[in-house]
Amino acid sequence: MRPDKKELMELLSTKGEENLASLYKRAYEIKKQFVGTTVYLRGLIELSNICSKNCYYCGIRSGNKEVNRYQISFQEAMEEVKLCIDFHYGSIVIQAGEREDKPWIDFITKLVKSIKELSDNKLGITLSLGEQELEVYQQWFEAGAHRYLLRIETSNPELYKALHPANHSFAHRLNCLHLLRQCGYQVGTGVMTGLPGQTIEDLANDILFFSDEDIDMLGMGPFIPHHNTPFKNLIDSFNPTEALNLGLKMIAVCRITLQDVNIASTTALQALHPEGRELGLKAGANVLMPNITDTKYRKGYQLYEGKPGLNETAIQFQKELEKHIYAIGETIGYDKWGDSHHFFKRKNEKTL
Ligand code: SAH
Ligand code: SF4
């Protein structure tokens, strides 16, 4: 059933500690009922910060000349994959800036195939590599990737226009989501919350967009201004508590209304609060993406200011992680893909 916009706006406008606590509690009950309290882990490799795009909000946009660009080699990437297997994470996410050149496309294909081989087909693979042609999405799907994350960033085309240069297209990005669906991927999208110029109505419309597009997975997080972007003037007035609360509210309202989708508790939440990750889980998220990128590259992947874990190795993180998850009474789905329940429901409905 399509959520009611007025109700969405009311829920998203929740204020005051008590009301917020009951909103999160309601979301948590629905999470328990529809997806359970097992957290699924995806080891995240930030494969390269080379990007042909110039999104105004992003710290690794092509226009930022102060960033040293890197690309992790095949061998190094495979070392990180081994870590992921050793940690029993179950899935891996490969994320990077956007590139459409053939050497890059073939590099990804080779990597995906090799991950499947090395893990004996056991590691689930999610890609987050931006807008590509149908043939490229197909090639990567056939190589073994089965989930793809492409945030729409905002479902408001006017706001999208204000956040991107003229050669970036909302319609094209939306079409990419459709191409991904056509290939057979579990499709993930999402938005940033607290974007300059964004209203509560925009966020409600975002949720309607997720519902209308029948999205399987969501990755959403607060917008955090970066000093080397056109939005640097927003740093002084940025309020981390407000940004955190809005990000958590969005997770909770998505869980309440969309019920069986996978929702990630993202690093941007952690950047705003030391327990941001757990707060995300308590507001309804059920997926975490521990960063397994070698620490020597992390400085180069600062999409926003204050991204945490710059020096924390994957091993240190893994030790802490269990403690934190068990502390909130949840378990970890080691060695499980933890696929989106919504995806299977959608598939079954189609075949009925
Ligand atoms: N290049 C790919 C994937 C990497 S960017 C793509 O754009 O799809 C991953 C996500 O980082 C983006 O979708 C965006 O939502 C988020 N991001 C970029 N800049 C950000 C900022 N300043 N604050 C919070 N999130 C940001
Ligand atoms: Fe590139 Fe993605 Fe950043 Fe846009 S958000 S500049 S596509 S890395």
mmCIF file of N, CA, C and O and ligand atoms in Angstrom, residues 57-58 95-98 128 130 150-151 153 173 192 222-224 301 303-304, ligand 1:
data_model
loop_
_atom_site.group_PDB
_atom_site.id
_atom_site.type_symbol
_atom_site.label_atom_id
_atom_site.label_comp_id
_atom_site.label_asym_id
_atom_site.label_seq_id
_atom_site.Cartn_x
_atom_site.Cartn_y
_atom_site.Cartn_z
ATOM 1 N N TYR A 57 28.160 18.584 -3.492
ATOM 2 C CA TYR A 57 28.256 18.283 -2.054
ATOM 3 C C TYR A 57 29.438 17.391 -1.702
ATOM 4 O O TYR A 57 29.776 17.220 -0.543
ATOM 5 N N CYS A 58 30.084 16.791 -2.696
ATOM 6 C CA CYS A 58 30.983 15.666 -2.414
ATOM 7 C C CYS A 58 32.459 16.055 -2.355
ATOM 8 O O CYS A 58 32.969 16.763 -3.233
ATOM 9 N N GLN A 95 32.837 0.153 -3.648
ATOM 10 C CA GLN A 95 32.367 1.514 -3.950
ATOM 11 C C GLN A 95 33.518 2.355 -4.489
ATOM 12 O O GLN A 95 34.676 2.127 -4.136
ATOM 13 N N ALA A 96 33.189 3.315 -5.323
ATOM 14 C CA ALA A 96 34.225 4.203 -5.872
ATOM 15 C C ALA A 96 33.570 5.410 -6.519
ATOM 16 O O ALA A 96 32.350 5.466 -6.679
ATOM 17 N N GLY A 97 34.398 6.356 -6.921
ATOM 18 C CA GLY A 97 33.932 7.446 -7.763
ATOM 19 C C GLY A 97 33.459 6.854 -9.092
ATOM 20 O O GLY A 97 33.650 5.672 -9.359
ATOM 21 N N GLU A 98 32.862 7.698 -9.914
ATOM 22 C CA GLU A 98 32.264 7.176 -11.153
ATOM 23 C C GLU A 98 33.255 7.245 -12.315
ATOM 24 O O GLU A 98 33.879 8.276 -12.533
ATOM 25 N N SER A 128 28.675 -0.276 -5.955
ATOM 26 C CA SER A 128 28.198 1.103 -5.849
ATOM 27 C C SER A 128 29.161 1.956 -6.661
ATOM 28 O O SER A 128 30.078 2.571 -6.136
ATOM 29 N N GLY A 130 28.155 4.027 -9.442
ATOM 30 C CA GLY A 130 27.546 5.126 -10.178
ATOM 31 C C GLY A 130 26.774 4.727 -11.418
ATOM 32 O O GLY A 130 26.352 3.575 -11.583
ATOM 33 N N LEU A 150 22.636 2.757 -5.805
ATOM 34 C CA LEU A 150 22.744 4.011 -6.549
ATOM 35 C C LEU A 150 21.743 4.991 -5.933
ATOM 36 O O LEU A 150 20.542 4.930 -6.215
ATOM 37 N N ARG A 151 22.258 5.842 -5.085
ATOM 38 C CA ARG A 151 21.336 6.782 -4.436
ATOM 39 C C ARG A 151 20.802 7.790 -5.442
ATOM 40 O O ARG A 151 21.566 8.330 -6.228
ATOM 41 N N GLU A 153 19.770 10.489 -4.383
ATOM 42 C CA GLU A 153 20.236 11.682 -3.634
ATOM 43 C C GLU A 153 19.077 12.566 -3.175
ATOM 44 O O GLU A 153 19.040 12.995 -2.038
ATOM 45 N N ARG A 173 19.884 9.369 -14.041
ATOM 46 C CA ARG A 173 20.129 8.580 -12.827
ATOM 47 C C ARG A 173 18.930 7.669 -12.532
ATOM 48 O O ARG A 173 19.089 6.513 -12.199
ATOM 49 N N MET A 192 20.288 11.816 0.725
ATOM 50 C CA MET A 192 20.912 12.478 1.867
ATOM 51 C C MET A 192 19.821 13.275 2.569
ATOM 52 O O MET A 192 18.969 13.870 1.904
ATOM 53 N N PRO A 222 22.881 11.511 6.691
ATOM 54 C CA PRO A 222 22.853 12.968 6.736
ATOM 55 C C PRO A 222 23.885 13.587 5.801
ATOM 56 O O PRO A 222 24.998 13.068 5.681
ATOM 57 N N PHE A 223 23.485 14.660 5.145
ATOM 58 C CA PHE A 223 24.439 15.476 4.391
ATOM 59 C C PHE A 223 25.354 16.175 5.400
ATOM 60 O O PHE A 223 24.883 16.743 6.386
ATOM 61 N N ILE A 224 26.662 16.094 5.160
ATOM 62 C CA ILE A 224 27.635 16.770 6.040
ATOM 63 C C ILE A 224 28.531 17.631 5.150
ATOM 64 O O ILE A 224 29.209 17.104 4.257
ATOM 65 N N TYR A 301 39.399 9.245 0.791
ATOM 66 C CA TYR A 301 37.986 8.989 0.505
ATOM 67 C C TYR A 301 37.097 9.747 1.483
ATOM 68 O O TYR A 301 36.192 9.197 2.086
ATOM 69 N N LEU A 303 34.341 11.848 1.666
ATOM 70 C CA LEU A 303 33.205 12.413 0.930
ATOM 71 C C LEU A 303 32.648 13.613 1.670
ATOM 72 O O LEU A 303 32.097 14.535 1.094
ATOM 73 N N TYR A 304 32.800 13.577 3.009
ATOM 74 C CA TYR A 304 32.302 14.668 3.852
ATOM 75 C C TYR A 304 33.279 14.875 4.998
ATOM 76 O O TYR A 304 34.158 14.041 5.242
HETATM 77 N N1 SAH B 1 30.194 7.623 -6.964
HETATM 78 C C1 SAH B 1 29.160 6.756 -6.551
HETATM 79 C C2 SAH B 1 29.408 6.100 -5.206
HETATM 80 C C3 SAH B 1 30.247 6.864 -4.229
HETATM 81 S S1 SAH B 1 29.532 8.288 -3.538
HETATM 82 C C4 SAH B 1 27.831 7.499 -6.538
HETATM 83 O O1 SAH B 1 27.821 8.717 -6.433
HETATM 84 O O2 SAH B 1 26.805 6.832 -6.612
HETATM 85 C C5 SAH B 1 28.445 7.549 -2.317
HETATM 86 C C6 SAH B 1 27.469 8.477 -1.670
HETATM 87 O O3 SAH B 1 28.148 9.411 -0.825
HETATM 88 C C7 SAH B 1 26.678 9.368 -2.590
HETATM 89 O O4 SAH B 1 25.606 8.674 -3.158
HETATM 90 C C8 SAH B 1 26.232 10.493 -1.632
HETATM 91 O O5 SAH B 1 24.908 10.281 -1.182
HETATM 92 C C9 SAH B 1 27.200 10.370 -0.450
HETATM 93 N N2 SAH B 1 27.843 11.678 -0.162
HETATM 94 C C10 SAH B 1 28.604 12.408 -1.000
HETATM 95 N N3 SAH B 1 28.925 13.597 -0.406
HETATM 96 C C11 SAH B 1 28.348 13.600 0.809
HETATM 97 C C12 SAH B 1 28.284 14.552 1.882
HETATM 98 N N4 SAH B 1 28.888 15.747 1.803
HETATM 99 N N5 SAH B 1 27.599 14.219 3.001
HETATM 100 C C13 SAH B 1 27.004 13.011 3.101
HETATM 101 N N6 SAH B 1 27.006 12.088 2.113
HETATM 102 C C14 SAH B 1 27.673 12.373 0.988
#
